[in-house]
Amino acid sequence: MANNLRFQVVEEAFKKRALDVKAPSERPSEYFGKYVFDRKKMYKYLSKDIYDKLIDVIDNGARLDRSIADAVAAGMKQWAQEMGVTHYTHWFQPLTEGTAEKHDAFVEHDSKGGMMEKFSGKLLVQQEPDASSFPNGGIRNTFEARGYSAWDPTSPVFIIDDTLCIPTIFIAYTGEALDYKAPLLRALHAVDKAATDVCQYFYNDVKKVQVNLGWEQEYFLVDEGLYSARPDLMLTGRTLMGHESAKNQQMDDHYFGTIPDRVQAFMKDLEIQALELSIPCKTRHNEVAPNQFELAPIFEECNLAVDHNMLLMSLMKKVARKHGFRVLLHEKPFDGINGSGKHNNWSLSADNGVLLHAPGKTPEENLRFVTFIVETLMAVYKHNGLLKASIMSATNAHRLGGNEAPPSIISSFLGKYVSEMLDTIEQTSNFNPKASDLSREIDIPQIPDLIVDNTDRNRTSPFAFTGNRFEFRAPGSSVNCASSMIALNAAMAEALHSFKERVDAKIAEYALLPEYTTGTGHTAKFHAIIDVLREDIKTCKPVRFDGNGYSDEWVKEAEKRGLDVEKSCPVIFEHYLDDASVKMFEQTKVMTQKELEARNEVKWEMYVKTVQIEARVLGDLAMNHIIPVSTHYQSQLIKNVQGMKSVFDTKKAERLSARNMKLIEEIAERTERIEQLVEELTDARRVANRIESIHKRSIAYHDTVCPKMEAIRDEADHLEMIVEDGLWTLPKYRELLFIR
C-alpha cells in the first residue's frame, strides 16, 4: 500500500504540465505598481497641498502632521474602492521572520440602522491590534498586552486581493520595538546623519545619504504532492533524513541551465504579480543545486527593499501552490547539496547622485571613496561578532561553512587593487606634509577608473567589496533582511561618527600650525583625514582576508586575529549583549538595552522551538516510518533465508543466503541503535526543558539534542540504501530534486 502510494505520488508529480500564464497586454513598465498607492496615484487622489506635505514627510523626514491624515486616508480609500478593495490592514513584521496582518472592513454604523464605508486618518496612522501572542522577550506581560502599529509613510501602501495593506511599525505600549521595521528605520536615520556629516568634508551640497539594498533571493521548488508525502518538509521546511542522490549537482549542469517549463511559468506569474506590487524584479536563473533558483531585483532604498523582500516571500508561496509547487526558503532543505542564502548588496548614496562606495575621478573623490571603504571595514571589524549574530539562526547554521556558502567567520574581501591601495596608505609614514602633490606617495589619485571591473569576486567571503558596494553573503534565505541591516547600519553610523569626531579634533590641532594654513600644500582637513584613515586601516586590518575562507588554516588564522570563530548558534547570539554592542545601539538610538535583552530572549526561544519541533518530527519518522519499513523488509529477508534452507542443503543455503544474513544483522543493529537514540533524544529534550533559563536551555539543545538528531539521521540514511526501494515510504532525493 505504501509502495503503491509513494510511486503514485511521484508519477502524478511528474505528469504535471506548465500552466498557460498570460502576461498583461501592456509592457511591464505600464503595469508596474498597478496595486501600489505610489506618487502618481498620490498626485491624482490628493490635493496639491496635501500631496506636497506628504512628499516632504517621505523625502525629507518631516514629521507627519496629523491634520493631513484624514485627507490622505480619504484619497487612499477612494483609490482602493475603485480597485475593488473592501478591507484594510496594518501590515507589520514581528519577530517571527514573517509578516502579520489583521483585516478590518471599511464599514461603520451610519446611525440610521445601516452601514457606511469609512476610513479615517486615525485608522490610517495608528491602531491597537493587541497581537499579544507574538514573541516579545518579556517586554509585554499578559496583563499588559497592548501593542500599537503605526503607519510608515516612507513605504507605500499596496493592495493584496481585496485588502489595502498599510506598512507599519509595531511597538509595545511602553514604546519598545516589537518588530524589525522600527529599529531598521532608526538605524537608517542614524547612518544618514553620520554619513551626511562626513560627506561635508568632500561635498557642500549633500543634505541626505540613503542606504541602498539589493537582495538576491535563493529558493527551492518541489512538487506539492511529493512535499505532502514528506512530513519533515511539511513541518520543518527541510528533510531531516534522506540519502543523497547518485546524481545531484556534481555535473554543474543545472547552474544557469535552461529553466524547466513549469518553473518558467511559475517565474513568469510571480514576476507579473511582483511588478504589479512595484517589486522591481530584474534577474532570474537556475542556481547550482537541482530545483534551486534565484530571483534578484534592482536595488532600492533599504527600508522599501526589506518590505519588498518580505512581500515577495509571501507572494512566492502563494504563486507556487497555484503551479503545483511548494517553495522552500529553508537555508538547507537537502543534505549534500547547496543551501540557499539571501545576498544583501549594500551601499550608501548621497542626494547629489554620488555613490559613496564607488571610486571617483579626482583626488578628493578618491579620498571620499577610501574614507567610506575604511570606515565600513571599521564597522565590520569592531562588531564582527554582532554581525555574525545578526545572520545566525537554527536554520542558517546548517548552511554556513559548507562549500556552497561563506564561513561563519565574518571577514571582508576587497580585491587586489583596493587592498594594495590601503596597504600603501598604511605603510607611507614618512611622507612630507609640505609636499604639493602627495599622490605619488600615497597613490590616492591613481585608483584605476576601471576599479569596478578590476575587483574580483570571492565567494568564500561573507562581506565582499564588489566595485561600488559590499555584498553581505551570509544572511539566510528565510530571514528578514532587516536583521543584518539593523546591525550593519548602526555599526556604520557609529564608525562614521567616531571618524568625524577624530578628524575634527585633528583639524583643530593642525589649524594652529602655519604649514597647514599657508602655501600651496594640502589643507589641515586633508592631513587630518589621512592621519585618521591610516590609524583605522591599521586597526581594522585583521578583518581583511582575500584568501580561501573554507580552509582549516583560515579558522586558525582568524582566531589569532581576534575574529569570532564560535559555531554554536545560541552562544553567537550573546554578542547582542556585548558591552560594545549595547553601547553602539544605545548611542545611535537604534535599540535600548531592554530591547536587546528582549530580542535575545526571542532568539533563544525560537532556536529551542525550532530544534524541538525537528526532534519531535524526527523521532516520529524514525519510529513510525523508518523502523517499521526496515523491519518489514527484514522479515522478507528472513523468509527468504528460511526458504533457502528448505530448498537447498545446509551448506549451499548458507552460502546463497550469506548476503541476506548480513543485511538482516545490519538492519537489526541499526534499528536497535535508532530506538536507543530516539529514547536518548527524548531524554535529552526532557532534561533541557527543565532548565529555567532560556539562554542555557538553548545551549543545552545545541549541545545535547542536535548531536542525537545527526546520529539518528546517519542510521536512517544507511537503512534507506539497504531497504528495498519499493517498500520505502518517503519520497527520495532523486524524486524530490528533479522537476519534469
mmCIF file of C-alpha atoms in Angstrom, residues 47 114-115 170 179 310 345 379-380 404 463 481 609 674:
data_model
loop_
_atom_site.group_PDB
_atom_site.id
_atom_site.type_symbol
_atom_site.label_atom_id
_atom_site.label_comp_id
_atom_site.label_asym_id
_atom_site.label_seq_id
_atom_site.Cartn_x
_atom_site.Cartn_y
_atom_site.Cartn_z
ATOM 1 C CA SER A 47 -4.891 67.825 -3.257
ATOM 2 C CA GLY A 114 -27.473 50.945 8.121
ATOM 3 C CA MET A 115 -23.782 50.750 7.308
ATOM 4 C CA PHE A 170 4.840 47.541 15.777
ATOM 5 C CA ASP A 179 9.293 44.274 15.209
ATOM 6 C CA MET A 310 9.076 40.166 2.871
ATOM 7 C CA ASN A 345 24.142 44.112 -1.760
ATOM 8 C CA ALA A 379 32.283 48.816 11.492
ATOM 9 C CA VAL A 380 32.694 45.195 10.407
ATOM 10 C CA GLU A 404 28.333 26.490 -1.042
ATOM 11 C CA PHE A 463 31.338 40.515 3.238
ATOM 12 C CA CYS A 481 16.890 41.239 5.668
ATOM 13 C CA LYS A 609 11.367 25.703 19.432
ATOM 14 C CA ILE A 674 17.758 4.157 16.263
#
